[in-house]
XYZ file of C-alpha atoms in Angstrom:
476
model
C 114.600 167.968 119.666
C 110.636 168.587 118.580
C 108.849 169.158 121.385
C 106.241 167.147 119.950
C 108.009 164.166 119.693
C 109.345 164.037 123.043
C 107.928 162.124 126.428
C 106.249 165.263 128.204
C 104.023 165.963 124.703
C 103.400 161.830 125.083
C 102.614 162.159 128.697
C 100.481 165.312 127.889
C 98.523 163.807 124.767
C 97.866 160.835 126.556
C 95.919 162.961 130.138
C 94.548 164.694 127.723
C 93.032 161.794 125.769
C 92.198 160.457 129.257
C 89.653 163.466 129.342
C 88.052 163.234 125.861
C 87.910 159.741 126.328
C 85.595 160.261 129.123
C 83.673 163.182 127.421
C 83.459 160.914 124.249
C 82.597 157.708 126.088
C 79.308 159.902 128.033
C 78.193 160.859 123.893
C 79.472 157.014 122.637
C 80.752 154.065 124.805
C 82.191 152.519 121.449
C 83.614 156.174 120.302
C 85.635 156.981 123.841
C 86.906 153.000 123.415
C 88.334 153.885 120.354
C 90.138 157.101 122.014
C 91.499 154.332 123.962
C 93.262 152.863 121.100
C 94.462 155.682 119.438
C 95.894 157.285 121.912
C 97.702 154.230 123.116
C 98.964 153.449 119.759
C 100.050 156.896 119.061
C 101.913 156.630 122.048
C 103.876 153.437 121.344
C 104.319 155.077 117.789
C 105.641 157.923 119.300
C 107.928 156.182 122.259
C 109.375 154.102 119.436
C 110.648 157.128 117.404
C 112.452 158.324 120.700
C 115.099 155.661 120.889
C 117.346 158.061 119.227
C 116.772 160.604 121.838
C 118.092 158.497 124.746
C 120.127 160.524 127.691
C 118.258 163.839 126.791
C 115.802 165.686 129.257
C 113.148 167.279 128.711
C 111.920 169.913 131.569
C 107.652 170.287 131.460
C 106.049 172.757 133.787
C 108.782 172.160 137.022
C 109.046 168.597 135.996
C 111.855 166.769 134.693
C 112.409 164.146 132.638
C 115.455 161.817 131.407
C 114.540 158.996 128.544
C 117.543 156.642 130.001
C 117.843 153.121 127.942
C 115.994 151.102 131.190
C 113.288 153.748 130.985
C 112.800 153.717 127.536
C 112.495 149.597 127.815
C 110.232 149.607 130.473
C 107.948 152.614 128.881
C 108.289 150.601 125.738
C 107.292 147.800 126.900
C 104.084 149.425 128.721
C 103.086 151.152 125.688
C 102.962 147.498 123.715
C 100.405 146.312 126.162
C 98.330 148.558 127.280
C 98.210 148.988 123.289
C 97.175 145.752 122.558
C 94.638 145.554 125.292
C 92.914 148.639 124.373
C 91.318 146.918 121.450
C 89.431 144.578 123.870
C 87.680 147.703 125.542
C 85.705 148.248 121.962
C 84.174 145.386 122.978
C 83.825 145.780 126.893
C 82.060 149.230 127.539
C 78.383 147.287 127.814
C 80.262 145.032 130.619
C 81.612 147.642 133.130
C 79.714 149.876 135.787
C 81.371 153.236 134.494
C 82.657 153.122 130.953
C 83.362 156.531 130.962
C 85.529 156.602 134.271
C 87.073 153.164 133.195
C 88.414 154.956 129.520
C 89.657 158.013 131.559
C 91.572 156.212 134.630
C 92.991 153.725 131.634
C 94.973 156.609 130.110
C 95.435 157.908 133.208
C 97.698 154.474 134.628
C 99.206 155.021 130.761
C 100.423 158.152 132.061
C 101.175 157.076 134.844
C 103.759 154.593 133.746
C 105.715 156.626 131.232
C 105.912 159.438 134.179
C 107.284 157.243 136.464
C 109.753 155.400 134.157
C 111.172 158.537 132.812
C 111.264 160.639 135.864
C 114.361 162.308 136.354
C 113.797 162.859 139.956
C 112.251 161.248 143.020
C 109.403 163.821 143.693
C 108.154 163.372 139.843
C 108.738 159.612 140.189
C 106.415 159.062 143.174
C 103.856 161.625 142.182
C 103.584 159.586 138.770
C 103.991 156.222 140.997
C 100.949 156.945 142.816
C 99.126 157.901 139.566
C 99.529 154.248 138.548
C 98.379 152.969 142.596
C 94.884 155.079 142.387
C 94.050 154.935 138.770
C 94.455 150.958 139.092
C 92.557 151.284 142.659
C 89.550 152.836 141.335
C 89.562 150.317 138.292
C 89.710 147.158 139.917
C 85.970 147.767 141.361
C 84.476 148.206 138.293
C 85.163 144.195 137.635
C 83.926 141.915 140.303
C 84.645 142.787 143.902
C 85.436 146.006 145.715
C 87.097 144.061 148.192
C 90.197 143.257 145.909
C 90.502 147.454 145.375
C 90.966 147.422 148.883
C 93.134 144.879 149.723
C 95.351 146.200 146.251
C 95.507 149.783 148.096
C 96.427 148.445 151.081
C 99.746 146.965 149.990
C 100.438 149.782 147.811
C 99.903 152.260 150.384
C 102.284 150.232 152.474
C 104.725 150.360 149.428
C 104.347 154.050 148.455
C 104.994 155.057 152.136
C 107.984 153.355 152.586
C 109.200 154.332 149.046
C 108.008 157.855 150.151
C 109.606 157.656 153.640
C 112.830 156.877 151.803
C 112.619 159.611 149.586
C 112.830 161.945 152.203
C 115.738 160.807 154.276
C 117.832 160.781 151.330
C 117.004 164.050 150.445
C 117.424 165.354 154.189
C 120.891 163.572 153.822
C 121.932 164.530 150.131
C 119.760 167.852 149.718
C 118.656 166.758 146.345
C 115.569 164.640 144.709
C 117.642 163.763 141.590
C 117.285 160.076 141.145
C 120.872 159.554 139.787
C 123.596 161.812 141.878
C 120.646 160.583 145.377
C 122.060 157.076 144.154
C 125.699 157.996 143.359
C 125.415 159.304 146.956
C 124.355 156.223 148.068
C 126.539 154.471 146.805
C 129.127 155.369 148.672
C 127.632 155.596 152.448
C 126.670 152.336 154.079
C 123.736 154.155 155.593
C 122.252 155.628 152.975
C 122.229 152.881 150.776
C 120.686 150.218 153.433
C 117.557 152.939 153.852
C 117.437 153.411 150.007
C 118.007 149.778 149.260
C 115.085 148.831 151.732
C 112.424 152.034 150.889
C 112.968 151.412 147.782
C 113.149 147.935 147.606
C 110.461 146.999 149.313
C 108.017 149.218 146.952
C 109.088 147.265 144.113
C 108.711 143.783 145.603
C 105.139 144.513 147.141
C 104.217 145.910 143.331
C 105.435 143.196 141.953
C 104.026 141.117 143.947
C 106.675 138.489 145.221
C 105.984 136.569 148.567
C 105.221 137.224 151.648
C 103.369 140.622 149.637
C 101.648 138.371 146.960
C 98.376 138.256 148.462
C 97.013 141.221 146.752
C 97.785 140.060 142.864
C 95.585 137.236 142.451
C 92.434 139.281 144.254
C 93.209 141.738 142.078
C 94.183 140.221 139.043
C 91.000 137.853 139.518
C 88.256 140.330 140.122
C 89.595 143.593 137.909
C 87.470 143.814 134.604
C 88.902 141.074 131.948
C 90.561 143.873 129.612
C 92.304 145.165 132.860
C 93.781 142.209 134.646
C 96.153 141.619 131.288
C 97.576 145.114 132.019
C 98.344 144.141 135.828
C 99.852 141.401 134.980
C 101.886 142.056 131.701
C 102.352 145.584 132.817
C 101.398 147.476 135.947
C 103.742 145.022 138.330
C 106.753 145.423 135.928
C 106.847 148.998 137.280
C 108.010 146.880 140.451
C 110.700 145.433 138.230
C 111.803 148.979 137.513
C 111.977 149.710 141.610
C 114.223 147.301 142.099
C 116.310 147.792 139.100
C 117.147 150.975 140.762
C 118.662 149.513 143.909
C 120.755 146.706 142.628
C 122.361 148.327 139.038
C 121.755 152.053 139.049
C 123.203 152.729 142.848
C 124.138 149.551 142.908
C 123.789 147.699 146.070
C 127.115 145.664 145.054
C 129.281 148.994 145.842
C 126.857 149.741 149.228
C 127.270 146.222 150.664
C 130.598 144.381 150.997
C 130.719 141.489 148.663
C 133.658 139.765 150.690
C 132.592 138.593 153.901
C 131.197 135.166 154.865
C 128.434 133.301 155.931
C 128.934 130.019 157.884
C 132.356 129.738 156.808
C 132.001 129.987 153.325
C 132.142 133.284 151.199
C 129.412 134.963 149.562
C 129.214 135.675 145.853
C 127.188 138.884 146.055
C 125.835 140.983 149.628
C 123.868 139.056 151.861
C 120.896 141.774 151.021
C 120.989 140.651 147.515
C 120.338 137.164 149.036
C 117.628 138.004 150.451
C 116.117 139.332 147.715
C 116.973 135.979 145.651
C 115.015 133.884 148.714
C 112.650 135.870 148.628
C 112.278 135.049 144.371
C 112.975 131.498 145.230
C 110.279 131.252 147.354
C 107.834 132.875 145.395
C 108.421 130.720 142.777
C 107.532 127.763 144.712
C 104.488 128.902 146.276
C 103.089 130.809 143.426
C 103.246 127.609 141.595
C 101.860 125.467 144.497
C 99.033 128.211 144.603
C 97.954 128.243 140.869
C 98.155 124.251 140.485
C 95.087 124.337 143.347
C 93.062 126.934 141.170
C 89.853 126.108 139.565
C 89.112 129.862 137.939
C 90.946 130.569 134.863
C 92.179 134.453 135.793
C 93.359 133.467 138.940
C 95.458 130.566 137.976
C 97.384 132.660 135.622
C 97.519 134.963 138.424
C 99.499 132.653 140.570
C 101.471 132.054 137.889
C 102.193 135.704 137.422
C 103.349 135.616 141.349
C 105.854 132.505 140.481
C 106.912 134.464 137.409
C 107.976 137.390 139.459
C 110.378 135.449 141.829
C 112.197 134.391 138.489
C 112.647 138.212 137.719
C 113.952 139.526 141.265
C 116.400 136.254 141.555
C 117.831 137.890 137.717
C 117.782 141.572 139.478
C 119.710 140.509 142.616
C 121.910 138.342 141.524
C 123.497 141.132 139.705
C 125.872 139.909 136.668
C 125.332 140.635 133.187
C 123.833 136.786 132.446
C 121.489 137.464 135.434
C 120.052 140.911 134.766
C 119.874 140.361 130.807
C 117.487 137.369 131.771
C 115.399 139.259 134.330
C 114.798 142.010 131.331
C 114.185 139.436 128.563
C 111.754 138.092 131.350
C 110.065 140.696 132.181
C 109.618 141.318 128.245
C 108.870 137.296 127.833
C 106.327 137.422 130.669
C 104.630 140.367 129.931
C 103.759 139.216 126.128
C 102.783 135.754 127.545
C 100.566 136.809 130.259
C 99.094 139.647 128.546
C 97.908 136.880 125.351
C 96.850 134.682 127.812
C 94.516 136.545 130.351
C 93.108 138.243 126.630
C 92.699 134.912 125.268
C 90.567 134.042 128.728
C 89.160 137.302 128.250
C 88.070 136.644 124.804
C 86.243 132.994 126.401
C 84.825 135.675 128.667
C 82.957 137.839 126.279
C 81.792 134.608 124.082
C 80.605 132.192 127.124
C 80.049 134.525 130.213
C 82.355 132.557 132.729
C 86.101 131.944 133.559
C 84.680 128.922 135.871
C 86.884 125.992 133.774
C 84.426 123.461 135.229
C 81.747 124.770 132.997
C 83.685 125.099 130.049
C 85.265 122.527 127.527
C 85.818 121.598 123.817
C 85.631 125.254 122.902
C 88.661 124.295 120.104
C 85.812 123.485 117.863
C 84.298 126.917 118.425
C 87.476 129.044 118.730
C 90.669 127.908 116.911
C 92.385 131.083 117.136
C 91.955 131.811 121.320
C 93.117 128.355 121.485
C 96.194 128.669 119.829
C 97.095 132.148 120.964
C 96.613 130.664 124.825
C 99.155 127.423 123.892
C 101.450 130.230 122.790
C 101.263 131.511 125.611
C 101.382 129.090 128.029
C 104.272 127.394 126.189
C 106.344 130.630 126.845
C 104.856 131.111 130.264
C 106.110 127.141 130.943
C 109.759 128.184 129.434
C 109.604 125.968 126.729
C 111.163 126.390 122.775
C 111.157 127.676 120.671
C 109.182 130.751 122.650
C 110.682 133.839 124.661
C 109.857 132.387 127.986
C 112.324 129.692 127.029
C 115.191 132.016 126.333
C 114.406 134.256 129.592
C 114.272 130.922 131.781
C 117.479 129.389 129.986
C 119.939 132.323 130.575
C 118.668 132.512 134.320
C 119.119 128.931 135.302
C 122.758 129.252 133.716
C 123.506 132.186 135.966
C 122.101 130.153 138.980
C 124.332 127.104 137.822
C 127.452 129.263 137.584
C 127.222 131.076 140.170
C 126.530 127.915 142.244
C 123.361 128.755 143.802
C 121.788 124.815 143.654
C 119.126 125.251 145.880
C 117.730 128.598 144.361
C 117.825 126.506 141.391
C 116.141 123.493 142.462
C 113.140 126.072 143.282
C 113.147 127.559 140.011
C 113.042 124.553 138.386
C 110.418 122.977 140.335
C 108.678 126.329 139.205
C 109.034 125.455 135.657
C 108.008 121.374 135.987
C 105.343 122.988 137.818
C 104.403 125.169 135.520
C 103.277 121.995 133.127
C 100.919 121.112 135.587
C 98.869 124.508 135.592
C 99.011 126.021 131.987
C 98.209 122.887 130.389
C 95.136 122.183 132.742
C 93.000 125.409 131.276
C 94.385 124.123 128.194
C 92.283 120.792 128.597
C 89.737 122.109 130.098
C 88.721 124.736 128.835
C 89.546 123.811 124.889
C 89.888 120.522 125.249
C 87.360 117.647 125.832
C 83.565 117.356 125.569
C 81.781 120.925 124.403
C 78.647 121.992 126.738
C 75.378 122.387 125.219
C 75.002 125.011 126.333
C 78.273 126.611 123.760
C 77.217 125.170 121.137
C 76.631 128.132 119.347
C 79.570 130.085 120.208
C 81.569 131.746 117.850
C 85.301 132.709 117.764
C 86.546 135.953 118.874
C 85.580 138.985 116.853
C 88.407 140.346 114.798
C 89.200 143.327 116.323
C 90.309 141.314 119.829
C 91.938 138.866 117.232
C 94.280 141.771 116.233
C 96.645 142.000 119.710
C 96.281 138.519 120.691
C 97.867 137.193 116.988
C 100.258 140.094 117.674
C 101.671 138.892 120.726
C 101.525 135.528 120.138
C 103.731 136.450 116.761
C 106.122 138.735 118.927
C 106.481 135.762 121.445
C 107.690 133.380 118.946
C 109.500 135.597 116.519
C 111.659 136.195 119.466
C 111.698 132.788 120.334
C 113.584 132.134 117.473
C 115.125 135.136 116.885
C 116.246 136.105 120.632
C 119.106 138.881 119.490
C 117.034 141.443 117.941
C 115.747 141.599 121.940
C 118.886 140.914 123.587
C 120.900 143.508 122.127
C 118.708 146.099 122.760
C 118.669 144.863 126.850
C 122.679 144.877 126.589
């Protein structure tokens, strides 16, 4: 294999964009931006011509790294977003505080991602891990509150230590860091999988932030600068996804946990800590959807929404049967395109009126067409509804709900999608919708360069809408 072509060189190329970016960006705001772009681009160029090389490993100065299929998705899937964001930041370097730290740390959480997704043991996993937990901590301030850094570090911290905490007992127990035999080992000793299963677990829920460790996301997500809250919430918290993908198919918690026992007389269809997790999605949906019907600002609604969105992908993860876990993945890949085009589309509002307050907004239709359709898009994936993505995610979860009998976890995730019409279609109306303010009278639609990714993932939303397969067989 070309060592050129090969995820340490796309790791390397992109830390070392990362620097010229910030070099560049001290000479040219508009010049490091564009580093930005190619450099993410090149990247997803470069991922994409890897899918052949799937199962190989690749060793890069005492680090290793295995491109398994789930790694390549989720690295993918990163690369697409952080991609189509990076167009926006052409436009943003006048609005943040440090322009050249902000085009430097973005690479860096690039890096970040495809490190930790590829890793081939736990050591490079959680040093890359906590590349993505302080590049996003120092980026988040350079939006609208250093408050939301802190409470985002705070849960991370909490995350990264117990993932970290894990690391080391299995290691101390197995006398190896490498992420597939710790797992095999795990497998097969009731102990060891319960600490892994809970270490482990728990840094993926709090990342991805499910109840009770939502509370960071929407202060995040709300105050991070409007070209980085799309890459929270269509990518940074699918790294959680990843964490508990571990635990419940790659060790799996299935052969840790007996499946047979009971519970009030009745038998269980998976391990009761599987259950747990699928409460804990089930309630997340409910309250995240409760949360963002209250919300007046625009970012922070589809923040909440991002929080119910989340429970539907851990209920797919625990739940553990091929129906289940193919819906959490086309989910995660649903969400992420839907969320990403949406919080662009309110960035896009952003840079042409100043505010994300939906009171003072209205009737911008007449003044931008496109950023209204690209947010209906959106929000009619993000509601589940055809012929979009989110439909097709949504659909093959409530069937594995259905047959697997779990009513009540499906009442909640239903109530999370009739909810859903209630807060996607109220930023619809008002911020598009009704009477235009004076005041935007003059404002113009997006510029065409932040037209680019939004039309491209409102096209990749419905094209696999309609055309789920050439998504699904991939996942299989």
């Amino acid at each position: 294999m070309d060592i050129m072509i090969s995820v340490p060189a796309v790791i390397a190329g992109l830390i070392l964009s990362s620097v010229l970016a910030y070099i560049l960006t001290k000479a040219d705001k508009t010049l490091g931006a564009l580093v930005t772009v190619l450099a993410s681009c090149g990247a997803f160029a470069v991922m994409f011509m890897l899918r052949g090389d799937i199962g190989s490993t690749q060793s890069f100065y005492m680090m290793d790294f295995k491109l398994t299929e789930y790694g390549w998705f989720f690295s993918t899937l990163m690369l697409l977003i952080f991609a189509c964001v990076s167009f926006f930041n052409l436009y943003w370097m006048k609005k943040i505080i440090h322009p050249a730290g902000y085009n430097f740390l973005y690479l860096v959480a690039l890096a970040g991602t495809i490190g930790a997704f590829t890793a081939k043991d736990f050591i490079v996993l959680f040093i890359f891990w906590e590349t993505i937990v302080w590049a996003s901590m120092f980026i988040i301030p350079f939006g609208k509150s250093r408050k939301a850094s802190v409470v985002y570090y705070a849960f991370s911290a909490f995350g990264s230590l117990s993932m970290l905490f894990g690391i080391l007992y299995l290691y101390s127990k197995t006398g190896s860091f490498d992420i597939q035999y710790v797992l095999e080992q795990a497998s097969g000793n009731f102990t060891y999988g319960l600490v892994a299963f809970i270490t482990i677990g728990l840094a993926g829920v709090v990342k991805i932030g499910i109840y009770p460790f939502h509370l960071w996301l929407p202060q995040a997500h709300g105050n991070a600068p409007d070209t980085f809250s799309p890459i929270l919430s269509g990518g940074l918290v699918k790294a959680g996804g990843f964490a508990v993908f571990l635990i419940t198919a790659v060790m799996p918690s299935v052969k840790v946990f007996a499946s047979n026992f009971t519970f009030l007389g009745k038998e269980l269809i998976m391990p009761l800590p599987n259950y747990a997790l699928v409460v804990l999605g089930a309630v997340s949906i409910v309250v995240g959807t409760l949360m963002a019907i209250k919300q007046e600002d625009f970012k922070k609604l589809i923040a909440y929404s991002s929080v119910a969105n989340g429970g539907y992908i851990i209920i797919g993860l625990a739940m553990m049967n091929s129906l289940s876990v193919g819906g959490a993945f086309m989910h995660m890949f649903a969400h992420a395109l839907a969320s990403a085009a949406a919080f662009l589309a309110a960035a896009a509002v952003v840079h042409r009126t100043g505010t994300t307050k939906m009171s003072e907004l209205g009737g911008l239709i007449h003044r931008m067409p496109l950023t209204y359709i690209v947010y209906l898009i959106a929000i009619i994936s993000m509601a589940g509804i055809p012929p979009m993505s989110g439909f097709i995610s949504k659909w093959m979860l409530f069937q594995s709900m259905i047959k697997n009998g779990m009513v009540f976890v499906a009442a909640a995730a239903f109530f999370g999608s009739i909810g859903s019409f209630l807060y996607v279609f109220r930023p619809l109306s008002a911020v598009f919708l009704g009477q235009l303010s004076p005041k935007h009278e003059k404002v113009k639609e997006a510029p065409f360069l932040m037209q680019v990714p939004m039309v491209i993932l409102s096209l990749l939303t419905l094209a696999f809408g309609i055309f789920p397969n050439y998504i699904l067989k991939p996942i299989s």
